JSON list of C-alpha atoms in Angstrom, two decimals:
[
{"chain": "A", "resi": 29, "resn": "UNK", "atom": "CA", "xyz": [35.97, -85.60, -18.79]},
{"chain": "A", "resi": 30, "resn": "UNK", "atom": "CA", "xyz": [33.91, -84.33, -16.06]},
{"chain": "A", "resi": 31, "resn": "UNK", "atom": "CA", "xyz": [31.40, -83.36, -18.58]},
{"chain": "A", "resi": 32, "resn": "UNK", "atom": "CA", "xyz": [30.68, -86.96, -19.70]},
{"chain": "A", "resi": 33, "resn": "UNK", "atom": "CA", "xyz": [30.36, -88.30, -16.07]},
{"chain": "A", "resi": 34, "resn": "UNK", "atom": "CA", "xyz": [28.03, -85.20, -15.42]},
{"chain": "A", "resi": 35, "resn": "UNK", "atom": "CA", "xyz": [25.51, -86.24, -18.62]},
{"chain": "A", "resi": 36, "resn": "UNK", "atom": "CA", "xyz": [26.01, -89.80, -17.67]},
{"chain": "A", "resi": 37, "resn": "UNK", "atom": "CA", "xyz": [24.89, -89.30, -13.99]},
{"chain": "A", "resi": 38, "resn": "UNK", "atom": "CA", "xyz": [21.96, -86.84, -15.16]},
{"chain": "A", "resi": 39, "resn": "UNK", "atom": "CA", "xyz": [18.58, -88.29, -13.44]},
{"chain": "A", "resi": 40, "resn": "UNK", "atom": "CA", "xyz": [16.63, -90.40, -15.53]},
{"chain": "A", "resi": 41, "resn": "UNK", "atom": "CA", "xyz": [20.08, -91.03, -18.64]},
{"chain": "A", "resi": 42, "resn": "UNK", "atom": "CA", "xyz": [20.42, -94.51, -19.23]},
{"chain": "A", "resi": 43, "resn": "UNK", "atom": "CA", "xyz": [22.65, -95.19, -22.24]},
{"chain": "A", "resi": 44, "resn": "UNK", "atom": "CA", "xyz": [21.39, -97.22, -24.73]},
{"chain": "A", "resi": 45, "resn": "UNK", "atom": "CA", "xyz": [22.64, -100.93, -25.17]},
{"chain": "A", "resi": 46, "resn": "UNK", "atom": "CA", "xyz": [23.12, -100.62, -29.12]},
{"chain": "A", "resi": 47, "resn": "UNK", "atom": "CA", "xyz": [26.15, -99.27, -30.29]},
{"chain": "A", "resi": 48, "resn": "UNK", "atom": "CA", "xyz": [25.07, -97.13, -33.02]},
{"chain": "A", "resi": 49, "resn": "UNK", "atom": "CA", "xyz": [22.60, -95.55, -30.56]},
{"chain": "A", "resi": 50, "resn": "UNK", "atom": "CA", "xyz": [25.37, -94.62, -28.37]},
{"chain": "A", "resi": 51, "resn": "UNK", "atom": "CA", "xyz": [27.87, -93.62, -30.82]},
{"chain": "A", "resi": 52, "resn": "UNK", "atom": "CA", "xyz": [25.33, -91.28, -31.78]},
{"chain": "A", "resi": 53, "resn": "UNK", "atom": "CA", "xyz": [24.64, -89.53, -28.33]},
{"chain": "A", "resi": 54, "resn": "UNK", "atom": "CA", "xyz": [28.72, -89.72, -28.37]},
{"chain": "A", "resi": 55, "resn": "UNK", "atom": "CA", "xyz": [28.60, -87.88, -31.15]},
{"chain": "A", "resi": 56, "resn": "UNK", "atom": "CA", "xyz": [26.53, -85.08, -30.18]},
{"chain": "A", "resi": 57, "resn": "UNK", "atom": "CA", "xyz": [28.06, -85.07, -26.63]},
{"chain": "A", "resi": 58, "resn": "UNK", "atom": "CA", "xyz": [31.90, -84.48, -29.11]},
{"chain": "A", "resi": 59, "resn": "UNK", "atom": "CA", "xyz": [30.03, -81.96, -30.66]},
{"chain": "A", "resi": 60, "resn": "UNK", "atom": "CA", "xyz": [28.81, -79.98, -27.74]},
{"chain": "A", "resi": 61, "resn": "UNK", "atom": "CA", "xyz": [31.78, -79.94, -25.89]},
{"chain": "A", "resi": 62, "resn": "UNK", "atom": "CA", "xyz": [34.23, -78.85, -28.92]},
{"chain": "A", "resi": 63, "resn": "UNK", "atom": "CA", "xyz": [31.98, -76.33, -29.09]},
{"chain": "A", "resi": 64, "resn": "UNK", "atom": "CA", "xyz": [31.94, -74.94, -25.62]},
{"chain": "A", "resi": 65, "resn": "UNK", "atom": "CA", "xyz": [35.46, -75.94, -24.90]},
{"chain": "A", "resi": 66, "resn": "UNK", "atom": "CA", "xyz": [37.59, -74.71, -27.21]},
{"chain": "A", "resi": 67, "resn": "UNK", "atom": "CA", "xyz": [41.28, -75.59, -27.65]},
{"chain": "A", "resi": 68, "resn": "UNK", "atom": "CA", "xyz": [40.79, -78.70, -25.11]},
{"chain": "A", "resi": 69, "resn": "UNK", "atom": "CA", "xyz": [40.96, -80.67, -28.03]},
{"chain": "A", "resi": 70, "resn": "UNK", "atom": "CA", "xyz": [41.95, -79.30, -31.85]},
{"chain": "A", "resi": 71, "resn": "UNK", "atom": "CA", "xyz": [39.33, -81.01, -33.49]},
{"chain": "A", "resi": 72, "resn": "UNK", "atom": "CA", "xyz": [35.54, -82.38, -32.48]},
{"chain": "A", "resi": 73, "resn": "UNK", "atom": "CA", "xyz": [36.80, -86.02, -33.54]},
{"chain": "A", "resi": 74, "resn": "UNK", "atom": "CA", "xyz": [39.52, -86.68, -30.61]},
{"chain": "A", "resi": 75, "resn": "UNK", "atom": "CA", "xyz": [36.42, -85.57, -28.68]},
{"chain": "A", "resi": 76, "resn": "UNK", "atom": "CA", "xyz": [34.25, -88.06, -29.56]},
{"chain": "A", "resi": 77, "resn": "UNK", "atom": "CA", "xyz": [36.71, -90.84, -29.37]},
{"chain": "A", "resi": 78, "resn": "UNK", "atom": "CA", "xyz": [37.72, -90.28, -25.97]},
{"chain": "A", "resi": 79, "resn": "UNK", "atom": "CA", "xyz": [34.08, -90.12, -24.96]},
{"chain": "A", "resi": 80, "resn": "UNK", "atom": "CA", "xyz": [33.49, -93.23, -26.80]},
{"chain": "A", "resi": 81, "resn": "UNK", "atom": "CA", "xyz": [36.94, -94.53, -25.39]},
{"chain": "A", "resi": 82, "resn": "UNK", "atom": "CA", "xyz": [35.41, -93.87, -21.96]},
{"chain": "A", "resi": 83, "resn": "UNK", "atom": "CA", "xyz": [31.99, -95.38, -22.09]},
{"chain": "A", "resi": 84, "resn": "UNK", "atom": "CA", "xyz": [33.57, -98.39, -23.13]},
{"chain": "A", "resi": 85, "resn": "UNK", "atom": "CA", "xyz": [35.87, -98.40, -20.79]},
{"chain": "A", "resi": 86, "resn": "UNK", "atom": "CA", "xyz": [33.54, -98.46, -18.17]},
{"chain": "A", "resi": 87, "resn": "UNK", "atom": "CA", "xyz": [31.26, -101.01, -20.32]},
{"chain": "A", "resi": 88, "resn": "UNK", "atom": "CA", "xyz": [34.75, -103.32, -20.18]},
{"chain": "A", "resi": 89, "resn": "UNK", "atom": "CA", "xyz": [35.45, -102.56, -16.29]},
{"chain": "A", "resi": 90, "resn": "UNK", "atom": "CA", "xyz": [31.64, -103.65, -15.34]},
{"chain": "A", "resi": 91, "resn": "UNK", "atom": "CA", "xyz": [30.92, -106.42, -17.44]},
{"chain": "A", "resi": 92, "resn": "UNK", "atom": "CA", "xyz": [30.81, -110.19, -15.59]},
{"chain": "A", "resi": 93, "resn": "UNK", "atom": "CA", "xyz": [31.50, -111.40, -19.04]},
{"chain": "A", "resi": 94, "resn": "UNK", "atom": "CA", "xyz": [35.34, -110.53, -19.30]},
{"chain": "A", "resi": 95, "resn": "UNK", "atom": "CA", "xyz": [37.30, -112.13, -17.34]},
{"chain": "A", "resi": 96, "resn": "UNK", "atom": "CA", "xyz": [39.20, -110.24, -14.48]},
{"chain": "A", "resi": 97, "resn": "UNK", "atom": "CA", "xyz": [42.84, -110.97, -16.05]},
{"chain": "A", "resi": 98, "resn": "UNK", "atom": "CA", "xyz": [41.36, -109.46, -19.65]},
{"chain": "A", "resi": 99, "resn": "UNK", "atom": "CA", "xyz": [40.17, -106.62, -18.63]},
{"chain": "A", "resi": 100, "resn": "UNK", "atom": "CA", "xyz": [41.60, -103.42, -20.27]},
{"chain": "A", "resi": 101, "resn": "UNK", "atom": "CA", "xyz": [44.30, -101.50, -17.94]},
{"chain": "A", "resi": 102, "resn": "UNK", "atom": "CA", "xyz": [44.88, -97.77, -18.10]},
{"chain": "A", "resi": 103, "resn": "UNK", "atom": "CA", "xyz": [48.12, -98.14, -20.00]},
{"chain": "A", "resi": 104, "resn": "UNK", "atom": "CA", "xyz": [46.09, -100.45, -22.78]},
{"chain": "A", "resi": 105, "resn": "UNK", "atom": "CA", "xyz": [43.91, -97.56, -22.89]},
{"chain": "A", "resi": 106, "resn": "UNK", "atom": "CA", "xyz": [46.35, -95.19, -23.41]},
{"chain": "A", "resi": 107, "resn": "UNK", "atom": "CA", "xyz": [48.31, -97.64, -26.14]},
{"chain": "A", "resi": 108, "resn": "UNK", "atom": "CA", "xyz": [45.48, -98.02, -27.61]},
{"chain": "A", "resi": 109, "resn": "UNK", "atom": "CA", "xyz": [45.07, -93.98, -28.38]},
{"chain": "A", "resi": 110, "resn": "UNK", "atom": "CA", "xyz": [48.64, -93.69, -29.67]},
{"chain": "A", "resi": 111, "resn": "UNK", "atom": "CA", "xyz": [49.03, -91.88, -33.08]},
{"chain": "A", "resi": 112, "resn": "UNK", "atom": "CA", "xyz": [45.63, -90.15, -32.61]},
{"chain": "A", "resi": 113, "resn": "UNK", "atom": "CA", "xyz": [47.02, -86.92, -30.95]},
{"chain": "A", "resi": 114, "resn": "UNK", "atom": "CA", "xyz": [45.44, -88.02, -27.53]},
{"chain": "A", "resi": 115, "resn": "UNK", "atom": "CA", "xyz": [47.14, -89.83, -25.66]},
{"chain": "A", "resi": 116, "resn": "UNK", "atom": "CA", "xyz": [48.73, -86.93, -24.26]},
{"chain": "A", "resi": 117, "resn": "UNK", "atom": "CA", "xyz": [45.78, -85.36, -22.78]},
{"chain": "A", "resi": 118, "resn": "UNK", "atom": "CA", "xyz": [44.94, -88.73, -21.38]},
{"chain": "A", "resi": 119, "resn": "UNK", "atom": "CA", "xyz": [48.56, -87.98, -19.25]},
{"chain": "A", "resi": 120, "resn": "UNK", "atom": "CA", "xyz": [47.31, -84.95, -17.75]}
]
């Protein structure tokens, strides 16, 4: 989602370490862009977890904590969005 990279990247945004906090911003992020995207996803929900998906994603990728042979691979990510209605758009 360009749209996430493009808040994420915004001068001065640092997301917070806490997860609630970011689920939060997550949320209104979902929000905004169901709103002024219409029909990219059917509901605000599969939004929100691919932006959620994303950021920790990213959190997984950049982390010297995980090993290099646990982190996640696109194809876990996409597994891991099976049965939600999603995974197809991850495809595109």
């Amino acid at each position: 989602m360009p749209a996430l990279r493009r808040l994420l990247e915004s001068s001065g945004f640092l997301l917070p370490g806490e997860a609630q906090k970011i689920d939060r911003i997550m949320d209104s992020f979902a929000t905004c862009y169901h709103r002024l995207n219409p029909g990219t996803f059917e509901d605000k929900d599969k939004a929100f977890i691919l932006a959620f998906s994303a950021v920790m994603l990213n959190s997984d990728h950049y982390n010297d904590a995980i090993k290099k042979s646990n982190k996640m691979k696109f194809g876990d990510f996409v597994r891991n969005h099976r049965g939600m209605g999603i995974s197809e758009d991850l495809l595109r």
